[in-house]
Every structure is written in C-alpha cells, then in structure tokens.
C-alpha cells in the first residue's frame, strides 16, 4: 500500500469499495479514506482471491495438447545419399509426315492433357491426294463387285458343263485381280487418312511441355523431333551406393526423399533397380528410386537427399514423427509431468515414414509424448492433455479428456 505524508488513501465516496481496494493496492488511486473502510475493502479482496473468484488477467492458461506413447519397434539401418531427380518419362515428339509447319499450338513449360495439339503440319496436299484416292478406290470397289458377280454366274454355268474349264479359270483370275486391286487402293487411302490425322502432332500423355524444336514455316520430315515433353507424375531418383554397402539394399526397399527446394518436405519412394556393375570411376553402384510426385513437389534435375532402408534391422524406442520438434539447435520431444511440459533432448536414428527411432536420457517405453500442440509450448508450460478423434471426418480435431 502506498502512503503520502502519513495520509492513507481516501475516497470522497464509499460506493465502490472493491474498486477502490484494487486501485489502492495497485497505487493508481489518489486521495485518502478512513482506515476502517480500507480494512473492509482489503478483507473483501482477500476473500475473493482465497475463494478463487479473482484471477489476474495475465495468468497463463494451460495449453491443450495431444499425447501418444513411446513404443519399442524394429527398424532398418539407413544410409543417406545425395542424388538427382529425373522425370520418369522424357520424350522428344517427332513428326510422322513431311510438310511445312503451319502452326505451333502449345506454349513451352505448360501442363497439358493427353491429345492436346502441339504442332500442325500443312496437310493441303495430302488432303487433295486423299480425295483423288477415295474416288479411285470407290471405282475399284465397283469393278471388284462386278467381277465377283460374273464369277458366280460362271460357276453356275461351269457346274452344268456349259463353259470350259479355261473360261471358268479366266473369270476366277480376273475377279481375284480386281479384288486385290481394290484392297491395294483401300490400304493407300487409309494411309493417306493416317497422314492427314498425323499432320497434327498431339501430346502422347498428360504432362509438361518442354522446348519447341521447330517454328512456323520450317520443313519437317518423318522422324524429325518437333517438341519436348515430360511426365512428372512419377520421378526417378538416381543415387550412387558405395560398394561397401552393396548387397545390403534390395529392390522394394523403402526410401525417403528430401529436396532443399520444396521446404524440406519428405516424400516416400521405393527402390526399383540396383545396377549389378559398379562405375569404374567412382566404384559405386547406381540405385534407381521411384517417387510418386502427383503434387509436383519435385522437378527434373533437382539435387535431393535420399535415405535408403537397408536389410539389417535393430530394436529401438520410437515416437510418432509429429512428436519430434526442433528448438534452436536441439532436437527434442515433450512429455507431460504434473501438468507441465517437460522437454527431453533426443537423437533420431531411423524412420519408417511414420515412426522415428530415437534415444534420449529419461525416455522410456509407454511414456506419453506430445504429438499435437507441441509447437505452442515451452519447458515448464502448463498443459492439459486431450485425445485425437479417430474418425476420418474428425481428423485433426482434439477433444479434452474429463
């Protein structure tokens, strides 16, 4: 309580004793009041505090967190290598016909669907030839039908011995010639139709366009590349496995991919191939990892870190990957003791994508560790525990325990 020249805080009115007591205790009220009123106010304030009806506005409220238990699990030994990404499919689309480039129908570096036009070849000449060939084919078809009908009449006459064998053979040969002529012209007509269709070069699959390799007005021949295209829905990562680890990684093994360019997000991959022969220069074995990339987190030619799971296993304490946080230079997990957050520094050793093998002083199987809400707490923070909803519809929600 603050005093001024031996005078006690005073109010001209006793109408709000509680407010005056608060102001006087905080030193914010000027004036004096009789000691009896001050005692009455302080007794009221003490009663409210004791009864829990008065709490400072800045008191720290417990943080609601979700915990999971530390478990014992089997893990694979792991090795981390640097590799480079490559699109699973990289194509240089070629022209199947000769002609002058009439139009470029797509831009570079854009995502397109299968069947989207990329380049159009001038097909006017092909169209004229096709029209003439269709007329010629139709004529050959009529001639073939006519000779076929003649052959039927000849067969009837020959069966009655009204014509000679030579006359019948001549009619059969002529009908066969006309039929083959029609078949030849029909094939040529279909080839021209295909050339007309192929005069528009289209995307062979969903993906990104690369460089255009021709421009309007240029002449192209069959087999000449006109556009580059890549499919990044799957990515191939190639890493070099040191020869001392050869035989310790198998196809089908799990791999974790991290690229510095995507914010450190981890992507799952699978080892699909291991070269049986080492490079003579580096004495390493190329390993191919397939990574699903539907969200386009990886591009072609990126440097990545690939963590491969080897065949050997070991037993270790494990926590959910969501329990691991980094504060400053430390990697740690939070447990809960007496309603307070308690940090435990840990060292991570291996991972299966969801659980992480850890070791740390004081860590034991069955111990609760915070898996949600740990980004909002610090050592000694008051916490209250909750449980995560298990249904998919409520994923991400937290309910407080009774």
CSV table of C-alpha atoms in Angstrom, one decimal:
chain,number,residue,atom,x,y,z
A,1,UNK,CA,0.0,0.0,0.0
A,2,UNK,CA,1.3,3.3,-1.0
A,3,UNK,CA,1.3,6.4,1.5
A,4,UNK,CA,1.8,10.1,1.1
A,5,UNK,CA,2.9,12.2,4.1
A,6,UNK,CA,1.4,9.7,6.6
A,7,UNK,CA,-2.0,10.0,5.0
A,8,UNK,CA,-3.9,6.9,3.9
A,9,UNK,CA,-5.7,6.6,0.6
A,10,UNK,CA,-9.0,8.3,0.8
A,11,UNK,CA,-12.2,8.5,-1.3
A,12,UNK,CA,-14.9,11.0,-1.2
A,13,UNK,CA,-17.4,8.2,-1.7
A,14,UNK,CA,-17.6,4.6,-0.3
A,15,UNK,CA,-19.9,3.4,-3.1
A,16,UNK,CA,-17.4,1.0,-4.8
A,17,UNK,CA,-15.2,-0.4,-2.0
A,18,UNK,CA,-14.0,-3.3,-4.2
A,19,UNK,CA,-12.8,-1.0,-7.0
A,20,UNK,CA,-11.1,1.4,-4.5
A,21,UNK,CA,-9.3,-1.5,-2.9
A,22,UNK,CA,-8.0,-2.7,-6.2
A,23,UNK,CA,-6.8,0.8,-7.2
A,24,UNK,CA,-5.2,1.5,-3.9
A,25,UNK,CA,-3.4,-1.9,-4.0
A,26,UNK,CA,-2.1,-1.0,-7.4
A,27,UNK,CA,-1.1,2.5,-6.4
A,28,UNK,CA,-3.4,4.0,-9.0
A,29,UNK,CA,-5.8,5.8,-6.7
A,30,UNK,CA,-5.1,9.3,-5.3
A,31,UNK,CA,-6.7,10.6,-2.0
A,32,UNK,CA,-7.3,9.2,1.5
A,33,UNK,CA,-10.1,7.2,3.1
A,34,UNK,CA,-10.7,6.2,6.7
A,35,UNK,CA,-8.7,3.1,7.9
A,36,UNK,CA,-11.8,1.2,8.7
A,37,UNK,CA,-13.0,1.4,5.1
A,38,UNK,CA,-9.6,0.3,3.8
A,39,UNK,CA,-9.6,-2.7,6.1
A,40,UNK,CA,-13.1,-3.6,4.9
A,41,UNK,CA,-12.0,-3.4,1.3
A,42,UNK,CA,-8.9,-5.4,1.8
A,43,UNK,CA,-10.8,-8.1,3.7
A,44,UNK,CA,-13.2,-8.4,0.8
A,45,UNK,CA,-10.3,-8.6,-1.7
A,46,UNK,CA,-8.6,-11.3,0.3
A,47,UNK,CA,-11.8,-13.3,0.5
A,48,UNK,CA,-12.3,-13.1,-3.3
A,49,UNK,CA,-8.7,-14.2,-4.0
A,50,UNK,CA,-8.9,-17.1,-1.5
A,51,UNK,CA,-12.2,-18.2,-3.0
A,52,UNK,CA,-10.7,-18.3,-6.5
A,53,UNK,CA,-13.1,-15.6,-7.7
A,54,UNK,CA,-10.4,-13.2,-8.7
A,55,UNK,CA,-7.6,-14.2,-11.1
A,56,UNK,CA,-5.1,-11.8,-12.6
A,57,UNK,CA,-5.9,-11.2,-16.3
A,58,UNK,CA,-2.4,-12.1,-17.4
A,59,UNK,CA,-2.3,-15.6,-15.7
A,60,UNK,CA,-1.1,-18.2,-18.2
A,61,UNK,CA,-3.8,-20.7,-19.3
A,62,UNK,CA,-2.9,-24.4,-19.8
A,63,UNK,CA,-2.3,-25.3,-23.5
A,64,UNK,CA,-4.4,-28.2,-24.8
A,65,UNK,CA,-2.1,-30.9,-26.3
A,66,UNK,CA,-2.5,-34.4,-27.6
A,67,UNK,CA,-0.1,-37.2,-26.5
A,68,UNK,CA,0.9,-40.6,-27.8
A,69,UNK,CA,3.0,-43.3,-26.2
A,70,UNK,CA,6.7,-44.2,-26.7
A,71,UNK,CA,6.9,-47.7,-28.1
A,72,UNK,CA,9.5,-50.3,-28.9
A,73,UNK,CA,9.9,-51.2,-32.6
A,74,UNK,CA,12.1,-52.9,-35.1
A,75,UNK,CA,13.8,-50.5,-37.6
A,76,UNK,CA,16.0,-50.9,-40.6
A,77,UNK,CA,19.5,-49.5,-40.7
A,78,UNK,CA,19.6,-46.5,-43.0
A,79,UNK,CA,22.0,-44.7,-45.2
A,80,UNK,CA,21.6,-41.2,-46.7
A,81,UNK,CA,23.0,-40.4,-50.1
A,82,UNK,CA,22.8,-37.4,-52.5
A,83,UNK,CA,21.1,-38.0,-55.8
A,84,UNK,CA,19.4,-36.2,-58.7
A,85,UNK,CA,15.9,-36.3,-60.0
A,86,UNK,CA,14.7,-37.1,-63.5
A,87,UNK,CA,11.2,-37.3,-65.0
A,88,UNK,CA,10.0,-40.9,-65.3
A,89,UNK,CA,9.1,-40.2,-68.9
A,90,UNK,CA,11.0,-37.7,-71.1
A,91,UNK,CA,10.1,-37.6,-74.8
A,92,UNK,CA,11.1,-35.8,-77.9
A,93,UNK,CA,7.9,-36.0,-80.0
A,94,UNK,CA,8.6,-36.4,-83.7
A,95,UNK,CA,6.7,-35.7,-86.9
A,96,UNK,CA,5.4,-38.8,-88.8
A,97,UNK,CA,4.8,-36.9,-92.1
A,98,UNK,CA,6.6,-34.5,-94.4
A,99,UNK,CA,5.5,-30.9,-94.7
A,100,UNK,CA,5.7,-27.3,-93.7
A,101,UNK,CA,5.0,-26.3,-90.1
A,102,UNK,CA,1.7,-24.4,-90.3
A,103,UNK,CA,1.2,-23.6,-86.6
A,104,UNK,CA,2.6,-24.0,-83.1
A,105,UNK,CA,-0.4,-24.9,-81.0
A,106,UNK,CA,1.1,-25.0,-77.5
A,107,UNK,CA,3.5,-23.0,-75.4
A,108,UNK,CA,6.6,-24.1,-73.6
A,109,UNK,CA,6.6,-25.1,-69.9
A,110,UNK,CA,2.8,-25.6,-69.5
A,111,UNK,CA,0.8,-28.6,-68.3
A,112,UNK,CA,-1.4,-30.2,-70.9
A,113,UNK,CA,-3.6,-33.3,-71.2
A,114,UNK,CA,-3.1,-36.2,-73.5
A,115,UNK,CA,-4.3,-35.5,-77.0
A,116,UNK,CA,-3.7,-31.7,-76.8
A,117,UNK,CA,-2.4,-30.4,-80.2
A,118,UNK,CA,1.3,-29.2,-80.2
A,119,UNK,CA,2.3,-28.7,-83.8
A,120,UNK,CA,0.2,-28.6,-87.0
A,121,UNK,CA,1.8,-29.6,-90.4
A,122,UNK,CA,0.3,-28.1,-93.6
A,123,UNK,CA,-1.7,-31.0,-95.0
A,124,UNK,CA,-3.5,-29.4,-98.0
A,125,UNK,CA,-1.6,-31.6,-100.5
A,126,UNK,CA,-2.3,-34.7,-98.5
A,127,UNK,CA,-6.0,-33.8,-98.5
A,128,UNK,CA,-6.1,-33.4,-102.3
A,129,UNK,CA,-4.4,-36.7,-102.9
A,130,UNK,CA,-6.7,-38.4,-100.4
A,131,UNK,CA,-9.8,-37.1,-102.3
A,132,UNK,CA,-8.5,-38.5,-105.5
A,133,UNK,CA,-7.6,-41.8,-103.9
A,134,UNK,CA,-11.1,-42.1,-102.4
A,135,UNK,CA,-12.6,-41.8,-105.9
A,136,UNK,CA,-10.2,-44.3,-107.4
A,137,UNK,CA,-10.9,-46.7,-104.5
A,138,UNK,CA,-14.6,-46.5,-105.0
A,139,UNK,CA,-14.2,-47.3,-108.7
A,140,UNK,CA,-12.1,-50.3,-107.9
A,141,UNK,CA,-14.6,-51.5,-105.4
A,142,UNK,CA,-17.4,-51.4,-108.0
A,143,UNK,CA,-15.2,-53.3,-110.5
A,144,UNK,CA,-14.4,-55.9,-107.9
A,145,UNK,CA,-18.1,-56.4,-107.1
A,146,UNK,CA,-18.9,-56.7,-110.8
A,147,UNK,CA,-16.3,-59.4,-111.5
A,148,UNK,CA,-17.4,-61.2,-108.3
A,149,UNK,CA,-20.9,-61.4,-109.7
A,150,UNK,CA,-19.6,-62.6,-113.1
A,151,UNK,CA,-17.7,-65.3,-111.3
A,152,UNK,CA,-20.8,-66.6,-109.6
A,153,UNK,CA,-22.6,-66.9,-113.0
A,154,UNK,CA,-19.6,-68.6,-114.4
A,155,UNK,CA,-19.6,-71.1,-111.5
A,156,UNK,CA,-23.3,-71.9,-112.3
A,157,UNK,CA,-22.6,-72.4,-116.0
A,158,UNK,CA,-19.5,-74.5,-115.2
A,159,UNK,CA,-21.4,-76.8,-112.9
A,160,UNK,CA,-23.8,-77.5,-115.8
A,161,UNK,CA,-20.9,-78.1,-118.2
A,162,UNK,CA,-22.0,-75.2,-120.3
A,163,UNK,CA,-18.5,-73.5,-120.3
A,164,UNK,CA,-15.0,-74.8,-120.4
A,165,UNK,CA,-12.5,-75.1,-117.6
A,166,UNK,CA,-10.4,-72.4,-119.2
A,167,UNK,CA,-13.2,-69.9,-119.3
A,168,UNK,CA,-14.1,-70.5,-115.7
A,169,UNK,CA,-10.4,-70.1,-114.6
A,170,UNK,CA,-10.1,-66.9,-116.6
A,171,UNK,CA,-13.2,-65.4,-114.8
A,172,UNK,CA,-11.8,-66.5,-111.4
A,173,UNK,CA,-8.4,-65.0,-112.1
A,174,UNK,CA,-10.0,-61.7,-113.3
A,175,UNK,CA,-12.2,-61.5,-110.2
A,176,UNK,CA,-9.1,-62.1,-107.9
A,177,UNK,CA,-7.2,-59.3,-109.7
A,178,UNK,CA,-10.0,-56.8,-109.3
A,179,UNK,CA,-10.3,-57.8,-105.6
A,180,UNK,CA,-6.6,-57.3,-104.9
A,181,UNK,CA,-6.6,-54.0,-106.8
A,182,UNK,CA,-9.4,-52.8,-104.6
A,183,UNK,CA,-7.6,-53.9,-101.4
A,184,UNK,CA,-4.4,-52.1,-102.5
A,185,UNK,CA,-6.2,-48.8,-103.2
A,186,UNK,CA,-8.1,-49.1,-99.9
A,187,UNK,CA,-4.8,-49.5,-98.0
A,188,UNK,CA,-3.4,-46.5,-99.8
A,189,UNK,CA,-6.5,-44.5,-98.9
A,190,UNK,CA,-6.2,-45.4,-95.2
A,191,UNK,CA,-2.5,-44.5,-95.3
A,192,UNK,CA,-3.4,-41.0,-96.6
A,193,UNK,CA,-6.1,-40.7,-93.9
A,194,UNK,CA,-3.5,-41.6,-91.3
A,195,UNK,CA,-1.1,-39.0,-92.7
A,196,UNK,CA,-3.8,-36.4,-92.6
A,197,UNK,CA,-4.5,-37.3,-88.9
A,198,UNK,CA,-0.8,-37.2,-88.1
A,199,UNK,CA,-0.4,-33.8,-89.6
A,200,UNK,CA,-1.5,-32.6,-86.1
A,201,UNK,CA,1.1,-33.7,-83.6
A,202,UNK,CA,-0.5,-34.2,-80.2
A,203,UNK,CA,0.6,-34.9,-76.7
A,204,UNK,CA,1.1,-38.6,-76.0
A,205,UNK,CA,0.3,-38.3,-72.3
A,206,UNK,CA,-0.6,-35.9,-69.5
A,207,UNK,CA,2.5,-33.8,-68.7
A,208,UNK,CA,4.5,-30.6,-69.2
A,209,UNK,CA,5.7,-29.3,-72.5
A,210,UNK,CA,9.4,-28.6,-72.8
A,211,UNK,CA,11.2,-26.8,-75.7
A,212,UNK,CA,9.6,-26.5,-79.1
A,213,UNK,CA,12.2,-27.6,-81.6
A,214,UNK,CA,10.7,-26.2,-84.8
A,215,UNK,CA,8.9,-23.0,-85.8
A,216,UNK,CA,6.3,-21.9,-88.2
A,217,UNK,CA,7.4,-22.1,-91.9
A,218,UNK,CA,10.1,-24.8,-91.3
A,219,UNK,CA,10.1,-28.0,-93.3
A,220,UNK,CA,9.9,-31.3,-91.4
A,221,UNK,CA,10.5,-34.9,-92.4
A,222,UNK,CA,9.3,-38.1,-90.8
A,223,UNK,CA,11.3,-38.8,-87.6
A,224,UNK,CA,12.3,-35.1,-87.0
A,225,UNK,CA,11.8,-34.0,-83.3
A,226,UNK,CA,9.4,-31.1,-83.0
A,227,UNK,CA,8.6,-30.8,-79.3
A,228,UNK,CA,9.9,-32.0,-75.9
A,229,UNK,CA,7.6,-33.3,-73.2
A,230,UNK,CA,8.0,-34.7,-69.7
A,231,UNK,CA,5.7,-36.6,-67.3
A,232,UNK,CA,6.5,-35.6,-63.7
A,233,UNK,CA,3.7,-37.5,-62.1
A,234,UNK,CA,6.4,-40.0,-61.2
A,235,UNK,CA,10.1,-39.1,-60.7
A,236,UNK,CA,13.2,-41.3,-60.9
A,237,UNK,CA,15.9,-40.5,-58.3
A,238,UNK,CA,19.4,-41.9,-59.0
A,239,UNK,CA,21.9,-42.3,-56.2
A,240,UNK,CA,25.3,-43.9,-56.1
A,241,UNK,CA,25.6,-46.7,-53.5
A,242,UNK,CA,29.1,-47.2,-52.1
A,243,UNK,CA,30.5,-50.6,-52.8
A,244,UNK,CA,30.8,-51.4,-49.1
A,245,UNK,CA,27.0,-51.3,-48.8
A,246,UNK,CA,26.4,-53.4,-52.0
A,247,UNK,CA,24.1,-56.3,-51.1
A,248,UNK,CA,22.6,-54.5,-48.1
A,249,UNK,CA,19.9,-52.7,-50.1
A,250,UNK,CA,17.2,-54.7,-52.0
A,251,UNK,CA,14.6,-53.7,-54.7
A,252,UNK,CA,11.4,-52.9,-53.0
A,253,UNK,CA,13.1,-51.2,-50.1
A,254,UNK,CA,11.6,-48.0,-48.7
A,255,UNK,CA,13.3,-44.7,-49.3
A,256,UNK,CA,12.7,-41.1,-48.0
A,257,UNK,CA,13.4,-38.2,-50.4
A,258,UNK,CA,14.1,-34.7,-49.2
A,259,UNK,CA,14.8,-31.8,-51.6
A,260,UNK,CA,16.0,-28.4,-50.4
A,261,UNK,CA,13.8,-26.7,-52.9
A,262,UNK,CA,10.5,-27.9,-51.5
A,263,UNK,CA,10.8,-26.7,-47.9
A,264,UNK,CA,12.3,-29.9,-46.6
A,265,UNK,CA,9.1,-31.9,-47.1
A,266,UNK,CA,9.7,-35.7,-47.0
A,267,UNK,CA,8.5,-37.8,-49.9
A,268,UNK,CA,8.2,-41.6,-49.9
A,269,UNK,CA,9.9,-43.7,-52.6
A,270,UNK,CA,10.7,-47.3,-53.5
A,271,UNK,CA,13.9,-48.8,-54.8
A,272,UNK,CA,13.1,-50.2,-58.2
A,273,UNK,CA,16.5,-51.1,-59.5
A,274,UNK,CA,20.1,-51.7,-58.5
A,275,UNK,CA,22.9,-51.8,-61.1
A,276,UNK,CA,24.9,-55.1,-60.9
A,277,UNK,CA,28.1,-53.4,-62.0
A,278,UNK,CA,30.0,-50.6,-60.3
A,279,UNK,CA,31.2,-47.5,-62.0
A,280,UNK,CA,34.9,-47.8,-62.8
A,281,UNK,CA,35.5,-44.2,-61.9
A,282,UNK,CA,33.6,-43.9,-58.6
A,283,UNK,CA,33.3,-47.6,-57.6
A,284,UNK,CA,29.7,-47.0,-56.7
A,285,UNK,CA,26.5,-48.8,-57.8
A,286,UNK,CA,23.7,-46.7,-59.3
A,287,UNK,CA,20.4,-47.2,-57.5
A,288,UNK,CA,17.1,-46.2,-59.0
A,289,UNK,CA,14.3,-44.9,-56.7
A,290,UNK,CA,10.7,-44.4,-57.9
A,291,UNK,CA,8.9,-41.5,-56.2
A,292,UNK,CA,5.2,-40.6,-56.6
A,293,UNK,CA,5.0,-36.9,-57.5
A,294,UNK,CA,1.3,-36.2,-58.0
A,295,UNK,CA,1.6,-32.9,-56.2
A,296,UNK,CA,4.6,-31.8,-58.4
A,297,UNK,CA,6.9,-31.2,-55.4
A,298,UNK,CA,9.9,-32.3,-57.4
A,299,UNK,CA,11.1,-31.2,-60.8
A,300,UNK,CA,13.6,-32.8,-63.1
A,301,UNK,CA,17.3,-32.3,-62.4
A,302,UNK,CA,16.9,-31.4,-58.7
A,303,UNK,CA,19.5,-32.4,-56.1
A,304,UNK,CA,17.9,-34.4,-53.3
A,305,UNK,CA,18.9,-36.4,-50.2
A,306,UNK,CA,17.7,-40.0,-50.3
A,307,UNK,CA,17.6,-42.1,-47.2
A,308,UNK,CA,17.6,-45.8,-48.0
A,309,UNK,CA,16.4,-48.5,-45.7
A,310,UNK,CA,18.9,-51.4,-45.6
A,311,UNK,CA,18.2,-55.0,-44.9
A,312,UNK,CA,19.6,-55.1,-41.4
A,313,UNK,CA,17.2,-54.4,-38.5
A,314,UNK,CA,17.6,-53.2,-34.9
A,315,UNK,CA,15.2,-52.6,-32.0
A,316,UNK,CA,14.7,-49.1,-30.6
A,317,UNK,CA,12.4,-46.8,-28.8
A,318,UNK,CA,10.2,-45.0,-31.3
A,319,UNK,CA,7.9,-42.0,-31.3
A,320,UNK,CA,5.5,-40.5,-33.9
A,321,UNK,CA,7.2,-38.2,-36.4
A,322,UNK,CA,4.8,-35.5,-35.1
A,323,UNK,CA,6.4,-35.7,-31.7
A,324,UNK,CA,9.8,-34.5,-33.0
A,325,UNK,CA,10.4,-30.8,-32.8
A,326,UNK,CA,13.5,-28.6,-33.1
A,327,UNK,CA,14.0,-25.6,-30.8
A,328,UNK,CA,17.2,-23.8,-31.6
A,329,UNK,CA,20.0,-26.4,-32.1
A,330,UNK,CA,18.2,-29.1,-30.1
A,331,UNK,CA,16.0,-31.9,-31.3
A,332,UNK,CA,13.6,-32.9,-28.6
A,333,UNK,CA,10.2,-34.3,-27.6
A,334,UNK,CA,7.9,-33.1,-24.9
A,335,UNK,CA,6.4,-35.3,-22.2
A,336,UNK,CA,3.9,-34.2,-19.5
A,337,UNK,CA,4.6,-34.4,-15.8
A,338,UNK,CA,2.4,-32.8,-13.1
A,339,UNK,CA,0.6,-30.8,-15.7
A,340,UNK,CA,3.8,-29.2,-17.0
A,341,UNK,CA,5.6,-29.7,-20.3
A,342,UNK,CA,9.0,-31.4,-19.8
A,343,UNK,CA,11.5,-31.4,-22.7
A,344,UNK,CA,13.7,-34.4,-23.4
A,345,UNK,CA,16.5,-34.0,-25.9
A,346,UNK,CA,16.7,-36.9,-28.3
A,347,UNK,CA,18.8,-38.3,-31.1
A,348,UNK,CA,17.0,-39.6,-34.2
A,349,UNK,CA,18.4,-42.8,-35.7
A,350,UNK,CA,16.0,-44.2,-38.3
A,351,UNK,CA,12.4,-43.9,-39.7
A,352,UNK,CA,9.8,-45.9,-41.4
A,353,UNK,CA,8.0,-42.8,-42.7
A,354,UNK,CA,5.5,-42.5,-39.7
A,355,UNK,CA,7.6,-43.6,-36.7
A,356,UNK,CA,11.1,-42.4,-35.8
A,357,UNK,CA,13.7,-44.4,-33.8
A,358,UNK,CA,15.0,-42.2,-31.0
A,359,UNK,CA,17.2,-42.4,-28.0
A,360,UNK,CA,17.4,-39.9,-25.1
A,361,UNK,CA,18.1,-39.8,-21.4
A,362,UNK,CA,14.9,-40.3,-19.4
A,363,UNK,CA,12.9,-41.7,-22.4
A,364,UNK,CA,11.1,-45.0,-21.7
A,365,UNK,CA,8.6,-47.2,-23.3
A,366,UNK,CA,5.0,-46.2,-22.5
A,367,UNK,CA,5.9,-42.6,-21.7
A,368,UNK,CA,3.5,-40.0,-23.1
A,369,UNK,CA,4.9,-37.6,-25.6
A,370,UNK,CA,3.1,-34.6,-27.1
A,371,UNK,CA,2.3,-35.1,-30.8
A,372,UNK,CA,-0.1,-32.2,-31.3
A,373,UNK,CA,0.2,-28.7,-29.8
A,374,UNK,CA,4.0,-29.1,-29.2
A,375,UNK,CA,4.8,-26.1,-31.4
A,376,UNK,CA,2.9,-23.8,-28.8
A,377,UNK,CA,4.6,-25.0,-25.6
A,378,UNK,CA,8.0,-24.4,-23.9
A,379,UNK,CA,9.7,-26.0,-20.9
A,380,UNK,CA,7.5,-25.7,-17.9
A,381,UNK,CA,4.4,-24.6,-19.8
A,382,UNK,CA,1.2,-25.6,-18.1
A,383,UNK,CA,-0.6,-28.1,-20.3
A,384,UNK,CA,-3.8,-30.2,-20.4
A,385,UNK,CA,-4.0,-33.4,-22.4
A,386,UNK,CA,-6.6,-34.4,-24.9
A,387,UNK,CA,-7.1,-37.2,-27.4
A,388,UNK,CA,-7.4,-37.1,-31.2
A,389,UNK,CA,-10.6,-38.1,-32.9
A,390,UNK,CA,-10.1,-41.3,-34.7
A,391,UNK,CA,-12.7,-40.9,-37.4
A,392,UNK,CA,-11.6,-39.6,-40.8
A,393,UNK,CA,-14.4,-37.0,-40.7
A,394,UNK,CA,-13.0,-35.5,-37.5
A,395,UNK,CA,-9.3,-35.8,-38.4
A,396,UNK,CA,-7.3,-33.0,-36.9
A,397,UNK,CA,-9.8,-32.3,-34.1
A,398,UNK,CA,-9.0,-32.6,-30.4
A,399,UNK,CA,-11.3,-33.4,-27.5
A,400,UNK,CA,-10.4,-32.7,-23.9
A,401,UNK,CA,-10.4,-35.6,-21.5
A,402,UNK,CA,-12.6,-35.5,-18.5
